[in-house]
């Protein structure tokens, strides 16, 4: 991996079949990179946030001339047995005979649109992608990956990534394929992703995502249920589960409130009761102040009830004392 350093300008550089190791930091110093394929290895640890510093563009949008410190190679296409693809290395072509390199036509395998395809020829001029699928990466997805505005494909599937989907992915204005399936991502799918109008394939299947799906507009209107399957806490179309049946995790729903407090929210009940009591009390005072007849009738009623209560209490006490004396 040390050969993939800042001194090596490669377009693209594929590192395949690597031994168990963490993400190679040398890749962050690459320049003029078009395609990075580290899929189907045993890479572990966190995805380096320095990946956001890469300049990934299709080769049709830039000119490039690769160089290396080897000082011994000069040809257009080389595929080294360890899986490192290097282009336009400068040196003496006669010395190539002394090295066990395998030559073949430029060819790329890349997972996109739900399958793994092989690309050859001029189509490679239009590709700009990162494939880190089928590894053992953990931790969160670096939000800085949203700065790779020229990228066309990003595949992080079949890892152990956690945390939310970065809302910064809404800045990937050229992306056509975004595969985050088979991880342990949680939280909501950022509604800002509907702003990405170039997205053709989108999958977050088999994660721990929750809450309502983004609005069915722009490209998200074309995504079917299989893009979201394996997330039992997601709701909304195109899924059969309605969000009215239960809101997202962490948000109290009407049904949960009913289970805890009955058929109504007790806080709202106390507020409405206090306001109603104050209105009735003030209305009674105003009516008694304006109407003398009702005022006198009210006072007589209060007097009668007061006298009745007084004699009821006195009689009850006498009976209680008499009962105790006879015991």
Coordinates of C-alpha atoms in Angstrom, one line a residue:
X1 CA 0.0 0.0 0.0
X2 CA 2.9 2.3 0.4
X3 CA 3.2 2.6 -3.3
X4 CA -0.2 4.4 -3.4
X5 CA 1.2 7.7 -2.0
X6 CA 1.1 11.3 -3.0
X7 CA 3.8 10.7 -5.5
X8 CA 1.6 8.3 -7.4
X9 CA -1.1 10.0 -9.5
X10 CA -3.3 7.1 -10.5
X11 CA -6.6 7.0 -12.4
X12 CA -8.0 4.8 -11.1
X13 CA -6.3 2.7 -8.3
X14 CA -8.0 -0.5 -7.3
X15 CA -6.7 -2.4 -4.2
X16 CA -8.2 -5.9 -4.1
X17 CA -7.8 -9.0 -1.9
X18 CA -6.0 -7.2 0.9
X19 CA -5.0 -9.0 4.1
X20 CA -6.9 -8.2 7.3
X21 CA -6.0 -4.6 8.2
X22 CA -7.5 -1.2 8.8
X23 CA -8.3 1.4 6.2
X24 CA -5.1 2.3 4.3
X25 CA -4.4 5.9 5.1
X26 CA -2.1 6.2 2.1
X27 CA -5.2 6.4 -0.1
X28 CA -6.1 9.8 1.3
X29 CA -3.0 11.2 -0.4
X30 CA -3.9 10.0 -3.9
X31 CA -4.5 12.6 -6.6
X32 CA -6.7 12.5 -9.7
X33 CA -8.5 9.4 -8.5
X34 CA -11.5 8.2 -10.5
X35 CA -12.4 4.9 -9.0
X36 CA -11.5 3.3 -5.7
X37 CA -12.5 -0.3 -5.2
X38 CA -11.7 -1.9 -1.9
X39 CA -14.6 -4.3 -1.8
X40 CA -14.6 -7.9 -0.7
X41 CA -11.6 -7.6 1.6
X42 CA -11.2 -8.0 5.3
X43 CA -10.7 -4.3 6.1
X44 CA -11.8 -3.2 9.5
X45 CA -11.9 -0.2 11.8
X46 CA -13.5 3.1 10.8
X47 CA -13.8 4.6 7.4
X48 CA -11.3 7.4 7.3
X49 CA -12.8 10.9 7.2
X50 CA -9.8 12.0 5.1
X51 CA -11.5 10.3 2.1
X52 CA -13.5 13.5 1.8
X53 CA -10.3 15.3 0.7
X54 CA -10.0 13.2 -2.4
X55 CA -10.8 14.7 -5.8
X56 CA -12.8 12.1 -7.6
X57 CA -13.9 13.0 -11.1
X58 CA -14.5 11.0 -14.2
X59 CA -11.5 10.9 -16.4
X60 CA -13.4 12.5 -19.2
X61 CA -13.4 15.7 -17.1
X62 CA -9.7 16.0 -16.5
X63 CA -6.3 15.3 -18.0
X64 CA -3.9 13.1 -16.1
X65 CA -0.4 11.8 -16.3
X66 CA 0.6 9.2 -13.7
X67 CA 4.1 9.0 -12.3
X68 CA 5.9 7.0 -9.7
X69 CA 9.3 6.8 -7.9
X70 CA 10.0 3.4 -9.4
X71 CA 11.6 5.0 -12.4
X72 CA 11.4 1.9 -14.5
X73 CA 8.0 1.6 -16.3
X74 CA 6.4 3.3 -19.3
X75 CA 3.2 1.9 -20.7
X76 CA -0.5 2.7 -20.6
X77 CA -2.2 -0.2 -18.7
X78 CA -0.7 -2.4 -16.0
X79 CA -2.5 -4.7 -13.6
X80 CA -0.3 -6.0 -10.8
X81 CA -1.0 -9.5 -9.4
X82 CA -1.8 -8.0 -5.9
X83 CA -4.7 -6.2 -7.5
X84 CA -3.2 -2.7 -7.8
X85 CA -4.1 -1.1 -11.1
X86 CA -1.8 1.7 -12.2
X87 CA -1.9 3.8 -15.3
X88 CA 0.7 5.8 -17.3
X89 CA 3.7 5.0 -15.2
X90 CA 6.9 6.6 -16.4
X91 CA 10.2 4.7 -16.9
X92 CA 12.0 2.3 -19.2
X93 CA 9.6 -0.2 -20.8
X94 CA 12.5 -2.7 -21.4
X95 CA 12.8 -3.3 -17.7
X96 CA 9.2 -4.6 -17.4
X97 CA 10.4 -8.0 -18.5
X98 CA 12.2 -8.5 -15.2
X99 CA 9.0 -8.0 -13.1
X100 CA 6.1 -10.5 -12.7
X101 CA 3.3 -8.2 -14.0
X102 CA 0.2 -9.5 -15.7
X103 CA -1.1 -7.5 -18.6
X104 CA -4.7 -7.3 -19.8
X105 CA -7.2 -4.9 -21.2
X106 CA -8.4 -2.2 -18.8
X107 CA -11.3 -3.7 -16.9
X108 CA -13.2 -2.8 -13.8
X109 CA -15.7 -4.7 -11.6
X110 CA -17.9 -2.4 -9.6
X111 CA -21.1 -3.1 -7.6
X112 CA -23.8 -0.7 -8.7
X113 CA -27.5 -0.8 -9.4
X114 CA -28.0 -3.8 -7.2
X115 CA -25.5 -6.1 -9.0
X116 CA -21.8 -6.4 -9.8
X117 CA -20.9 -5.4 -13.3
X118 CA -17.7 -5.4 -15.4
X119 CA -16.8 -2.3 -17.2
X120 CA -14.4 -2.0 -20.2
X121 CA -13.4 0.6 -22.7
X122 CA -14.7 4.1 -23.1
X123 CA -17.4 3.7 -20.4
X124 CA -14.6 4.0 -17.8
X125 CA -14.1 7.6 -18.9
X126 CA -17.5 8.4 -17.3
X127 CA -17.0 6.5 -14.0
X128 CA -16.2 8.1 -10.6
X129 CA -17.0 5.9 -7.7
X130 CA -16.0 4.4 -4.3
X131 CA -16.8 0.8 -3.4
X132 CA -16.0 -0.3 0.2
X133 CA -18.6 -3.0 0.3
X134 CA -18.2 -6.5 1.9
X135 CA -15.7 -5.5 4.5
X136 CA -15.8 -5.2 8.3
X137 CA -15.9 -1.5 8.7
X138 CA -17.4 -0.1 11.9
X139 CA -18.3 3.3 13.3
X140 CA -20.2 6.1 11.7
X141 CA -20.2 7.1 8.1
X142 CA -18.0 10.2 7.9
X143 CA -20.2 13.2 7.1
X144 CA -17.4 14.6 5.0
X145 CA -18.1 12.1 2.3
X146 CA -20.9 14.5 1.3
X147 CA -18.2 16.8 -0.1
X148 CA -17.4 14.4 -2.9
X149 CA -19.7 16.3 -5.2
X150 CA -18.5 14.7 -8.4
X151 CA -18.9 11.1 -7.4
X152 CA -21.3 8.9 -9.4
X153 CA -21.4 5.8 -7.2
X154 CA -20.9 5.1 -3.4
X155 CA -21.2 1.5 -2.1
X156 CA -20.8 1.0 1.6
X157 CA -23.0 -2.1 1.9
X158 CA -22.3 -5.3 3.8
X159 CA -20.3 -3.8 6.7
X160 CA -21.0 -3.0 10.4
X161 CA -21.5 0.7 10.1
X162 CA -23.6 2.4 12.8
X163 CA -25.1 5.8 13.5
X164 CA -27.3 7.9 11.2
X165 CA -27.1 8.5 7.5
X166 CA -25.3 11.8 7.0
X167 CA -27.6 14.6 5.8
X168 CA -24.5 15.9 3.9
X169 CA -25.2 13.2 1.3
X170 CA -27.7 15.7 -0.1
X171 CA -24.7 17.6 -1.6
X172 CA -23.8 14.6 -3.8
X173 CA -25.4 16.2 -6.8
X174 CA -24.0 13.8 -9.4
X175 CA -24.5 10.5 -7.6
X176 CA -26.4 7.8 -9.4
X177 CA -25.9 4.8 -7.1
X178 CA -26.0 4.9 -3.3
X179 CA -26.0 1.6 -1.5
X180 CA -25.9 1.6 2.3
X181 CA -27.7 -1.8 2.7
X182 CA -26.7 -4.5 5.2
X183 CA -25.3 -2.4 8.0
X184 CA -26.5 -1.3 11.5
X185 CA -27.5 2.3 10.6
X186 CA -30.2 3.9 12.7
X187 CA -32.3 7.1 12.9
X188 CA -34.3 8.6 10.1
X189 CA -33.5 8.7 6.4
X190 CA -32.5 12.4 5.9
X191 CA -35.4 14.1 4.0
X192 CA -32.8 16.3 2.3
X193 CA -31.9 13.4 0.1
X194 CA -34.9 14.2 -2.1
X195 CA -32.9 17.1 -3.4
X196 CA -30.6 14.7 -5.2
X197 CA -32.2 14.4 -8.6
X198 CA -29.6 12.2 -10.3
X199 CA -30.1 9.2 -8.0
X200 CA -31.1 6.1 -9.9
X201 CA -30.4 3.3 -7.4
X202 CA -30.9 3.8 -3.6
X203 CA -30.8 1.0 -1.0
X204 CA -30.8 1.2 2.8
X205 CA -32.3 -2.3 3.2
X206 CA -31.5 -4.4 6.3
X207 CA -30.5 -1.7 8.8
X208 CA -32.1 -0.3 12.0
X209 CA -33.6 2.8 10.4
X210 CA -36.9 4.2 11.8
X211 CA -39.4 6.9 11.2
X212 CA -41.2 8.1 8.1
X213 CA -39.7 7.8 4.7
X214 CA -38.7 10.9 2.7
X215 CA -41.4 12.5 0.6
X216 CA -42.3 10.7 -2.6
X217 CA -40.9 13.3 -5.0
X218 CA -38.1 13.6 -7.5
X219 CA -36.1 10.4 -7.7
X220 CA -37.6 9.0 -4.5
X221 CA -40.9 8.6 -6.3
X222 CA -39.3 5.8 -8.3
X223 CA -37.8 3.7 -5.4
X224 CA -39.8 0.6 -4.5
X225 CA -40.3 -1.3 -1.2
X226 CA -37.2 -3.4 -1.7
X227 CA -35.0 -0.3 -1.2
X228 CA -36.2 -0.2 2.4
X229 CA -36.9 -3.8 3.4
X230 CA -35.5 -5.2 6.6
X231 CA -36.2 -2.0 8.6
X232 CA -39.3 -2.8 10.6
X233 CA -39.5 0.7 12.2
X234 CA -39.8 2.5 8.9
X235 CA -43.2 3.7 7.7
X236 CA -44.9 5.5 4.9
X237 CA -45.2 4.8 1.2
X238 CA -44.1 2.7 -0.6
X239 CA -44.2 0.5 2.5
X240 CA -47.5 -1.1 3.6
X241 CA -47.0 0.4 7.1
X242 CA -48.7 3.7 7.7
X243 CA -47.0 6.2 10.0
X244 CA -50.4 6.8 11.7
X245 CA -50.1 3.4 13.3
X246 CA -47.0 4.6 15.3
X247 CA -44.5 7.4 14.9
X248 CA -40.8 7.0 14.8
X249 CA -38.8 5.9 17.8
X250 CA -38.2 8.6 20.4
X251 CA -41.3 10.5 19.4
X252 CA -44.3 10.0 21.7
X253 CA -47.3 8.9 19.7
X254 CA -51.0 9.4 20.4
X255 CA -51.5 5.7 21.0
X256 CA -48.7 5.5 23.5
X257 CA -50.1 8.5 25.3
X258 CA -53.5 6.8 25.5
X259 CA -51.9 3.7 27.0
X260 CA -50.1 5.7 29.7
X261 CA -52.8 8.2 30.6
X262 CA -56.1 6.9 29.3
X263 CA -58.0 8.2 26.3
X264 CA -56.8 11.8 26.6
X265 CA -53.6 13.6 27.4
X266 CA -53.7 14.5 31.1
X267 CA -51.7 17.6 30.7
X268 CA -54.1 19.0 28.2
X269 CA -57.0 17.9 30.4
X270 CA -55.8 19.8 33.4
X271 CA -55.2 23.0 31.4
X272 CA -58.7 22.8 29.8
X273 CA -60.3 22.1 33.2
X274 CA -58.6 25.1 34.8
X275 CA -59.5 27.5 32.0
X276 CA -63.2 26.2 32.0
X277 CA -63.4 26.6 35.8
X278 CA -62.1 30.2 35.6
X279 CA -64.6 31.1 32.8
X280 CA -67.6 29.7 34.7
X281 CA -66.6 31.4 37.9
X282 CA -66.1 34.8 36.3
X283 CA -69.4 34.4 34.4
X284 CA -71.3 33.6 37.6
X285 CA -69.8 36.7 39.4
X286 CA -70.8 38.9 36.4
X287 CA -74.4 37.6 36.3
X288 CA -74.9 38.0 40.1
X289 CA -73.5 41.5 39.9
X290 CA -75.8 42.6 37.1
X291 CA -79.0 40.9 38.2
X292 CA -80.1 41.7 41.8
X293 CA -82.9 39.1 41.7
X294 CA -80.5 36.2 41.0
X295 CA -78.0 37.7 43.5
X296 CA -80.6 37.5 46.3
X297 CA -81.8 34.1 45.3
X298 CA -78.2 32.9 45.3
X299 CA -77.5 34.3 48.7
X300 CA -80.7 32.7 50.1
X301 CA -79.7 29.4 48.6
X302 CA -76.2 29.5 50.1
X303 CA -77.8 30.4 53.5
X304 CA -80.2 27.5 53.4
X305 CA -77.5 25.0 52.4
X306 CA -75.2 26.4 55.1
X307 CA -77.8 26.0 57.8
X308 CA -78.7 22.5 56.6
X309 CA -75.0 21.5 56.6
X310 CA -74.6 22.9 60.1
X311 CA -77.4 20.9 61.6
X312 CA -76.3 17.8 59.7
X313 CA -72.9 18.0 61.3
X314 CA -74.3 18.8 64.8
X315 CA -76.7 15.9 64.7
X316 CA -74.0 13.5 63.4
X317 CA -71.7 14.5 66.3
X318 CA -74.4 14.0 68.9
X319 CA -75.2 10.5 67.5
X320 CA -71.5 9.6 67.5
X321 CA -71.0 10.8 71.1
X322 CA -74.2 8.9 72.2
X323 CA -73.0 5.7 70.5
X324 CA -69.6 5.9 72.2
X325 CA -71.2 6.4 75.7
X326 CA -73.3 3.3 75.2
X327 CA -70.4 1.0 74.2

